[in-house]
Coordinates of C-alpha atoms in Angstrom, one line a residue:
Chain A
M287 CA 12.0 1.9 20.1
Y288 CA 13.5 5.1 20.4
T289 CA 13.4 7.6 17.7
Q290 CA 14.8 10.7 19.0
A291 CA 16.1 13.6 17.2
L292 CA 15.2 12.2 13.9
D293 CA 16.3 15.3 12.2
I294 CA 19.7 15.5 13.7
P295 CA 22.1 16.3 10.9
Q296 CA 24.8 13.8 10.1
Q297 CA 28.1 14.2 8.3
N298 CA 28.2 13.4 4.6
V299 CA 24.6 14.2 3.9
D300 CA 23.8 16.7 1.2
K301 CA 22.5 19.8 2.8
A302 CA 20.3 20.9 -0.1
P303 CA 18.2 18.6 -2.2
R304 CA 19.7 17.9 -5.5
A305 CA 18.4 19.4 -8.7
V306 CA 15.4 17.6 -10.0
E307 CA 16.6 14.8 -12.2
N308 CA 13.4 14.2 -14.1
P309 CA 10.6 16.7 -13.9
A310 CA 7.9 14.2 -15.0
Y311 CA 8.9 11.7 -12.4
Q312 CA 9.1 14.5 -9.8
A313 CA 5.6 15.7 -10.6
E314 CA 4.3 12.2 -10.2
F315 CA 6.1 11.7 -7.0
D316 CA 4.8 15.1 -5.6
A317 CA 1.3 14.2 -6.6
K318 CA 1.5 10.8 -4.8
I319 CA 2.7 12.5 -1.6
D320 CA 0.1 15.2 -1.8
A321 CA -2.6 12.6 -2.2
G322 CA -1.4 10.9 1.0
G323 CA -0.2 7.9 -1.0
Y324 CA 2.8 5.7 -0.4
I325 CA 6.1 5.5 -2.2
E326 CA 7.4 1.9 -2.6
A327 CA 10.9 0.6 -2.8
K328 CA 11.2 0.4 -6.6
D329 CA 9.4 3.7 -7.3
W330 CA 11.3 6.7 -8.5
M331 CA 12.1 9.1 -5.7
P332 CA 14.2 12.2 -5.4
E333 CA 17.7 11.4 -4.2
A334 CA 17.4 13.7 -1.2
Y335 CA 14.2 11.9 -0.1
R336 CA 16.1 8.6 -0.4
K337 CA 19.1 9.9 1.6
T338 CA 16.9 11.4 4.3
L339 CA 15.1 8.1 4.7
V340 CA 18.3 6.1 4.8
R341 CA 19.7 8.4 7.5
Q342 CA 16.5 8.4 9.6
I343 CA 15.6 4.7 9.3
S344 CA 19.2 3.6 10.0
Q345 CA 19.5 6.0 13.0
H346 CA 16.3 4.5 14.2
A347 CA 17.6 0.9 13.7
H348 CA 20.9 1.7 15.4
S349 CA 19.0 3.1 18.4
E350 CA 17.1 -0.1 18.7
I351 CA 20.1 -2.3 18.9
V352 CA 22.2 0.0 21.0
G353 CA 19.1 0.2 23.3
M354 CA 19.5 -3.5 24.0
L355 CA 22.7 -2.7 25.9
P356 CA 21.7 -0.7 28.9
E357 CA 18.7 -3.0 29.5
G358 CA 20.6 -6.2 28.7
N359 CA 22.9 -5.4 31.6
W360 CA 20.0 -6.0 34.0
I361 CA 18.8 -9.4 32.7
T362 CA 20.9 -11.3 35.1
R363 CA 20.0 -9.0 38.0
A364 CA 16.2 -9.0 37.6
P365 CA 14.6 -9.5 41.0
T366 CA 12.3 -12.3 40.1
L367 CA 11.9 -14.9 37.4
K368 CA 8.8 -13.2 36.1
R369 CA 10.6 -9.9 35.7
K370 CA 13.5 -11.6 34.1
A371 CA 11.3 -13.3 31.5
I372 CA 9.6 -9.9 30.8
L373 CA 13.0 -8.1 30.4
L374 CA 14.3 -10.9 28.1
A375 CA 11.3 -10.5 25.9
K376 CA 11.6 -6.8 25.8
V377 CA 15.3 -6.8 24.9
Q378 CA 14.6 -9.4 22.2
D379 CA 11.9 -7.1 20.8
E380 CA 14.4 -4.3 20.6
G381 CA 16.7 -6.5 18.5
G382 CA 13.7 -7.4 16.4
H383 CA 12.8 -3.8 15.9
G384 CA 16.3 -3.1 14.8
L385 CA 16.0 -5.9 12.2
Y386 CA 12.7 -4.7 10.8
L387 CA 14.2 -1.3 10.4
Y388 CA 17.4 -2.4 8.8
A389 CA 15.4 -4.4 6.4
A390 CA 13.3 -1.3 5.5
A391 CA 16.5 0.7 5.0
E392 CA 17.9 -2.0 2.8
T393 CA 15.0 -1.5 0.3
L394 CA 16.6 1.9 -0.4
G395 CA 19.7 0.3 -1.9
V396 CA 22.1 0.3 1.1
S397 CA 23.6 -2.9 2.6
R398 CA 23.2 -3.8 6.2
D399 CA 27.0 -4.1 6.6
E400 CA 27.4 -0.6 5.3
L401 CA 24.9 0.7 7.8
L402 CA 26.5 -1.2 10.7
D403 CA 29.9 0.0 9.6
A404 CA 28.6 3.6 9.8
L405 CA 27.4 2.9 13.4
H406 CA 30.6 1.2 14.5
T407 CA 32.9 3.9 13.1
G408 CA 30.9 6.6 14.7
K409 CA 29.7 8.1 11.4
A410 CA 26.0 7.4 12.1
K411 CA 24.1 8.6 15.1
Y412 CA 21.8 6.7 17.5
S413 CA 19.5 8.0 20.1
S414 CA 21.5 9.8 22.8
I415 CA 19.1 8.5 25.4
F416 CA 21.2 5.3 25.6
N417 CA 24.3 7.1 26.7
Y418 CA 22.9 7.6 30.1
P419 CA 23.7 4.9 32.6
T420 CA 21.1 2.5 34.1
L421 CA 22.1 2.7 37.8
T422 CA 19.3 0.7 39.6
W423 CA 16.5 -1.7 38.8
A424 CA 14.1 1.3 38.9
D425 CA 15.8 2.6 35.8
I426 CA 14.5 -0.4 33.9
G427 CA 11.0 0.6 34.9
V428 CA 11.5 4.2 34.1
I429 CA 13.0 3.5 30.7
G430 CA 9.8 1.5 29.8
W431 CA 7.5 4.1 31.1
L432 CA 9.1 7.4 30.0
V433 CA 11.7 6.5 27.3
D434 CA 9.5 4.0 25.5
G435 CA 6.5 6.2 26.2
A436 CA 8.2 9.1 24.5
A437 CA 9.2 6.8 21.7
I438 CA 5.7 5.7 21.1
M439 CA 4.5 9.3 20.8
N440 CA 7.3 9.8 18.3
Q441 CA 6.5 6.6 16.4
I442 CA 2.8 6.5 16.0
P443 CA 2.8 9.3 13.3
L444 CA 5.5 7.3 11.5
C445 CA 3.1 4.5 10.9
K446 CA 1.6 6.8 8.3
C447 CA 4.8 8.0 6.8
S448 CA 5.0 8.2 3.0
Y449 CA 7.6 5.5 2.5
G450 CA 5.7 2.1 2.5
P451 CA 8.4 -0.2 3.9
Y452 CA 9.2 2.2 6.8
A453 CA 5.5 2.7 7.6
R454 CA 4.8 -1.0 7.7
A455 CA 7.8 -1.6 10.0
M456 CA 6.5 1.1 12.3
V457 CA 3.0 -0.5 12.5
R458 CA 4.6 -3.7 13.7
I459 CA 6.9 -1.8 16.1
C460 CA 4.2 0.3 17.7
K461 CA 2.1 -2.7 18.5
E462 CA 5.0 -4.2 20.4
E463 CA 6.1 -1.0 22.0
S464 CA 2.9 -0.7 24.1
F465 CA 4.0 -3.8 26.0
H466 CA 7.3 -2.1 26.7
Q467 CA 5.7 0.9 28.3
R468 CA 3.1 -1.0 30.3
Q469 CA 5.6 -3.5 31.7
G470 CA 7.8 -0.6 32.8
Y471 CA 4.9 1.2 34.6
D472 CA 3.8 -2.1 36.2
L473 CA 7.4 -2.7 37.5
L474 CA 7.4 0.8 39.1
L475 CA 3.9 0.3 40.6
A476 CA 5.3 -2.8 42.3
M477 CA 8.3 -0.9 43.6
M478 CA 6.1 1.9 44.9
K479 CA 4.2 -0.6 47.0
G480 CA 7.5 -1.7 48.6
T481 CA 9.9 -0.1 51.1
D482 CA 10.8 3.6 51.5
E483 CA 14.1 2.8 50.0
Q484 CA 12.5 1.3 46.9
R485 CA 10.2 4.3 46.5
E486 CA 13.2 6.6 46.8
M487 CA 14.9 4.5 44.1
V488 CA 11.9 5.1 41.7
Q489 CA 11.9 8.9 42.4
D490 CA 15.6 9.1 41.8
A491 CA 15.3 7.3 38.5
V492 CA 12.5 9.6 37.5
N493 CA 14.6 12.6 38.4
R494 CA 17.4 11.4 36.2
W495 CA 15.4 10.3 33.2
W496 CA 12.7 13.0 32.9
W497 CA 14.7 15.6 31.1
P498 CA 16.5 13.2 28.7
S499 CA 13.1 11.7 27.9
I500 CA 11.5 15.0 26.9
M501 CA 14.6 15.9 24.9
M502 CA 13.9 12.8 22.8
F503 CA 11.5 14.8 20.8
G504 CA 14.4 16.7 19.4
P505 CA 15.1 20.5 19.2
H506 CA 12.3 23.1 19.4
D507 CA 10.5 23.6 16.1
K508 CA 12.2 26.9 15.5
D509 CA 15.6 25.2 15.8
S510 CA 14.7 22.2 13.7
P511 CA 16.0 22.9 10.2
N512 CA 15.1 19.7 8.5
S513 CA 11.5 19.5 9.7
A514 CA 9.9 21.6 6.9
Q515 CA 11.3 19.4 4.2
S516 CA 10.4 16.2 6.1
S517 CA 6.8 17.4 6.5
R518 CA 6.6 18.2 2.8
W519 CA 7.7 14.6 2.1
G520 CA 5.2 13.1 4.4
I521 CA 8.0 11.6 6.6
K522 CA 7.2 13.8 9.5
R523 CA 3.6 14.3 10.4
I524 CA 3.6 16.2 13.7
S525 CA 6.1 18.7 14.9
N526 CA 8.7 18.1 17.7
D527 CA 7.1 20.6 20.1
D528 CA 3.6 19.3 19.6
L529 CA 4.6 15.7 20.3
R530 CA 6.6 16.8 23.3
Q531 CA 3.6 18.6 24.7
K532 CA 1.3 15.6 24.1
F533 CA 3.8 13.4 26.0
I534 CA 4.1 15.8 28.9
D535 CA 0.3 16.2 29.2
A536 CA -0.2 12.4 29.2
T537 CA 2.6 11.7 31.6
V538 CA 1.7 14.1 34.4
E539 CA -1.4 12.1 35.3
Q540 CA 0.5 8.8 35.2
A541 CA 3.1 10.3 37.6
K542 CA 0.3 11.2 40.0
V543 CA -1.1 7.7 40.0
L544 CA 2.4 6.3 40.5
G545 CA 3.1 8.8 43.4
V546 CA 6.2 10.4 42.0
T547 CA 7.0 14.0 41.0
M548 CA 8.8 15.4 38.0
P549 CA 12.0 17.3 38.6
D550 CA 10.6 20.5 37.1
P551 CA 9.3 23.2 39.4
E552 CA 7.8 25.0 36.5
L553 CA 5.7 22.1 35.4
K554 CA 2.0 23.1 35.9
W555 CA -1.3 23.1 34.2
N556 CA -2.1 26.2 32.2
A557 CA -5.9 26.4 31.8
E558 CA -5.7 29.1 29.2
R559 CA -3.6 26.9 26.8
G560 CA -5.2 23.7 27.9
H561 CA -1.7 22.2 28.3
H562 CA 1.0 21.9 30.9
D563 CA 3.7 24.5 31.0
Y564 CA 7.2 23.2 31.6
G565 CA 10.7 24.6 32.3
A566 CA 13.5 25.4 30.0
I567 CA 15.3 22.4 28.5
D568 CA 19.1 22.4 28.8
W569 CA 20.0 22.0 25.1
D570 CA 23.7 22.2 25.7
E571 CA 23.5 19.0 27.6
F572 CA 21.5 17.4 24.8
W573 CA 23.9 18.4 22.0
N574 CA 26.8 17.3 24.2
V575 CA 25.4 13.8 24.5
V576 CA 24.2 13.7 20.9
N577 CA 27.7 14.6 19.7
G578 CA 29.2 11.7 21.6
H579 CA 30.9 13.3 24.6
G580 CA 30.7 11.3 27.7
Q581 CA 31.6 7.8 29.0
G582 CA 28.2 6.3 27.9
N583 CA 28.9 6.8 24.2
V584 CA 32.3 5.2 24.5
D585 CA 31.0 2.2 26.4
R586 CA 28.0 1.6 24.1
L587 CA 30.0 1.8 20.9
A588 CA 32.8 -0.4 22.3
A589 CA 30.2 -3.1 23.3
R590 CA 28.7 -3.0 19.8
V591 CA 32.0 -3.3 18.0
K592 CA 33.1 -6.1 20.3
A593 CA 29.9 -8.0 19.7
W594 CA 30.3 -7.5 15.9
E595 CA 33.9 -8.6 15.9
D596 CA 33.5 -11.5 18.3
G597 CA 30.7 -12.8 16.1
A598 CA 32.7 -12.6 12.8
W599 CA 33.9 -16.2 12.9
V600 CA 30.3 -17.4 13.3
R601 CA 29.1 -15.4 10.3
E602 CA 32.0 -16.7 8.2
A603 CA 31.6 -20.3 9.3
A604 CA 27.9 -20.3 8.5
L605 CA 28.5 -19.0 5.0
E606 CA 31.3 -21.5 4.5
H607 CA 29.1 -24.3 5.7
E608 CA 26.4 -23.4 3.2
R609 CA 29.0 -23.1 0.4
K610 CA 30.3 -26.6 1.1
R611 CA 26.8 -28.0 1.3
A612 CA 25.9 -26.4 -2.1
A613 CA 29.1 -27.8 -3.6
R614 CA 28.3 -31.3 -2.3
E615 CA 24.8 -31.1 -3.7
H616 CA 26.2 -29.9 -7.1
R617 CA 28.6 -32.8 -7.2
A618 CA 25.9 -35.4 -6.4
A619 CA 23.7 -34.1 -9.1
Chain B
M261 CA 35.8 -10.3 -4.0
E262 CA 34.6 -12.7 -1.4
R263 CA 31.0 -12.1 -0.3
K264 CA 30.9 -11.7 3.5
E265 CA 27.3 -10.6 4.0
W266 CA 24.7 -13.2 4.5
P267 CA 22.2 -13.3 1.6
L268 CA 18.8 -11.6 1.9
W269 CA 15.6 -13.6 2.2
E270 CA 12.0 -12.4 1.9
V271 CA 9.6 -13.7 4.5
F272 CA 6.0 -14.6 4.0
V273 CA 3.8 -15.6 7.0
R274 CA 0.4 -17.3 7.0
S275 CA -1.3 -15.8 10.1
R276 CA -3.8 -18.7 10.4
N277 CA -5.1 -21.5 8.3
G278 CA -7.6 -20.2 5.7
L279 CA -5.5 -17.1 4.9
D280 CA -2.8 -16.5 2.3
H281 CA 0.9 -16.2 3.2
K282 CA 1.6 -12.5 3.3
H283 CA 4.9 -10.7 2.8
C284 CA 6.1 -9.3 6.2
G285 CA 9.7 -8.4 5.7
S286 CA 13.1 -9.8 5.2
V287 CA 16.0 -11.4 7.0
H288 CA 19.7 -12.2 6.4
A289 CA 20.7 -15.8 6.7
P290 CA 23.4 -18.0 5.3
D291 CA 21.1 -20.8 4.2
A292 CA 17.4 -21.8 4.0
K293 CA 17.3 -23.6 7.3
L294 CA 18.6 -20.7 9.2
A295 CA 16.5 -18.3 7.2
L296 CA 13.4 -20.0 8.5
Q297 CA 14.8 -20.0 12.1
V298 CA 15.6 -16.3 12.0
A299 CA 12.3 -15.5 10.3
R300 CA 10.5 -17.3 13.2
D301 CA 12.4 -15.3 15.8
V302 CA 12.0 -12.0 14.1
Y303 CA 8.5 -12.1 12.7
T304 CA 6.5 -14.5 14.9
R305 CA 7.3 -13.7 18.5
R306 CA 3.6 -13.3 19.4
Q307 CA 1.9 -16.1 17.5
E308 CA 1.6 -14.1 14.3
G309 CA 1.8 -17.1 12.2
V310 CA 1.3 -20.9 11.7
S311 CA 3.4 -21.2 8.6
I312 CA 6.4 -19.4 7.1
W313 CA 7.8 -19.2 3.6
V314 CA 11.3 -17.8 2.9
V315 CA 12.7 -17.2 -0.5
Q316 CA 16.0 -15.8 -1.4
A317 CA 15.4 -12.2 -2.4
D318 CA 17.3 -12.3 -5.7
H319 CA 15.1 -15.2 -6.8
I320 CA 12.1 -12.9 -6.9
V321 CA 11.1 -11.5 -10.3
A322 CA 9.2 -8.3 -9.9
S323 CA 7.4 -6.1 -12.4
D324 CA 9.0 -2.9 -13.4
P325 CA 7.4 0.1 -11.7
D326 CA 7.9 2.1 -14.9
A327 CA 5.8 -0.5 -16.7
K328 CA 2.8 0.2 -14.5
P329 CA 0.8 2.0 -17.2
E330 CA 1.0 -0.8 -19.9
L331 CA 0.6 -3.6 -17.4
F332 CA -2.3 -2.3 -15.3
D333 CA -4.0 0.6 -17.1
P334 CA -5.6 -1.5 -19.9
A335 CA -7.9 -2.9 -17.3
E336 CA -9.1 0.6 -16.3
D337 CA -11.6 1.0 -19.2
K338 CA -13.0 -2.6 -18.9
I339 CA -15.6 -1.7 -16.3
Y340 CA -17.9 -4.3 -17.8
R341 CA -15.8 -6.9 -16.0
H342 CA -17.3 -5.7 -12.7
P343 CA -20.8 -6.9 -11.5
T344 CA -21.8 -3.3 -10.7
F345 CA -21.6 -2.4 -14.4
Y346 CA -24.9 -4.1 -14.9
Q347 CA -27.9 -2.2 -13.7
L348 CA -30.8 -4.6 -13.3
P349 CA -34.4 -4.0 -12.3
D350 CA -34.8 -3.3 -8.6
E351 CA -36.6 -6.5 -7.8
V352 CA -33.6 -8.6 -9.0
N353 CA -30.7 -6.2 -8.4
H354 CA -29.4 -8.1 -5.4
M355 CA -28.4 -10.8 -7.9

């Protein structure tokens, strides 16, 4: 999966939490959160909490199913049958992750069609990472290693988020995500043992995906306006910058083993901090892609809308088939 | 208005014989047969189950969360229902 920028604001969302509707319920809710407990679907919750979750879980679900597109493109071009079977399984997982998450969002009283409509009309966001093109086979490996790797860092804390259905979906997702990262790294190891041209291909893919991957953790903490509220609600457990640092520290060693370098001359170990320092992130580019400028966004959305519209007759026919069967059964009874 | 969205089904999976079916999520499907098929694809891609139940979500009757106190609190002061309530002599306390 690919949660990035979970606190990116979206249109039509209340900026400020609404006034407390019921102080007694609110107190009970706060106490549950403070005790590290879970909120379940039918429990009372503040409207702003519900809205934040719908936005975050649906953004996350959208990212999963849009994420199927750049990788799906490579299924027919996988170099071996083994790699093709692996990629098919991975893309199927992404679809599955989207479905777990839509189901979790639906427990909050929104319909799946509503959520998909928001995606297709551009009202809802998805992870901007998928608006970058996948140019070579090495991109498939780097997406698994870096993009899924960053996603795992982002997602593990969500397994303990305060909303039960979301937390349970995340437990399931995180288990499967580990396969995604490892198969990517394994693919790259195989390429690094190949020709000079293949090794260059891997380095080129790393050069293109490194910065977008570390941008997946979202804006710096000081520029992340929704984080404090999300932490208070137990939705966000670890800050953007802390997760990013953890990811960078873990990845540097993996790059060494693989034999590639990161495209950041300022990336180096800082013994005093006990962490790696890294260069400045180009946030203008990040916001540009998040806000939907660029060919990638147009292509991805067009592919989604086409799939949805081309499948409409199947959805209708299946419903009609069931309606007729039920009517026959009714007559026979 | 014509309903266009496939109905919602809750999915319960028995992970192996000897264990209960456990709720694991939900799917949309037009009918029972496809609900099972979709549940298999979505929730058992890695041998997570040996048996699946699906039930249309609006057929489930659930207790009201607001009724939690009257439903569940009365059991709170009946600690004599638990074996640990009874302190027996040390020699026989493993009973």
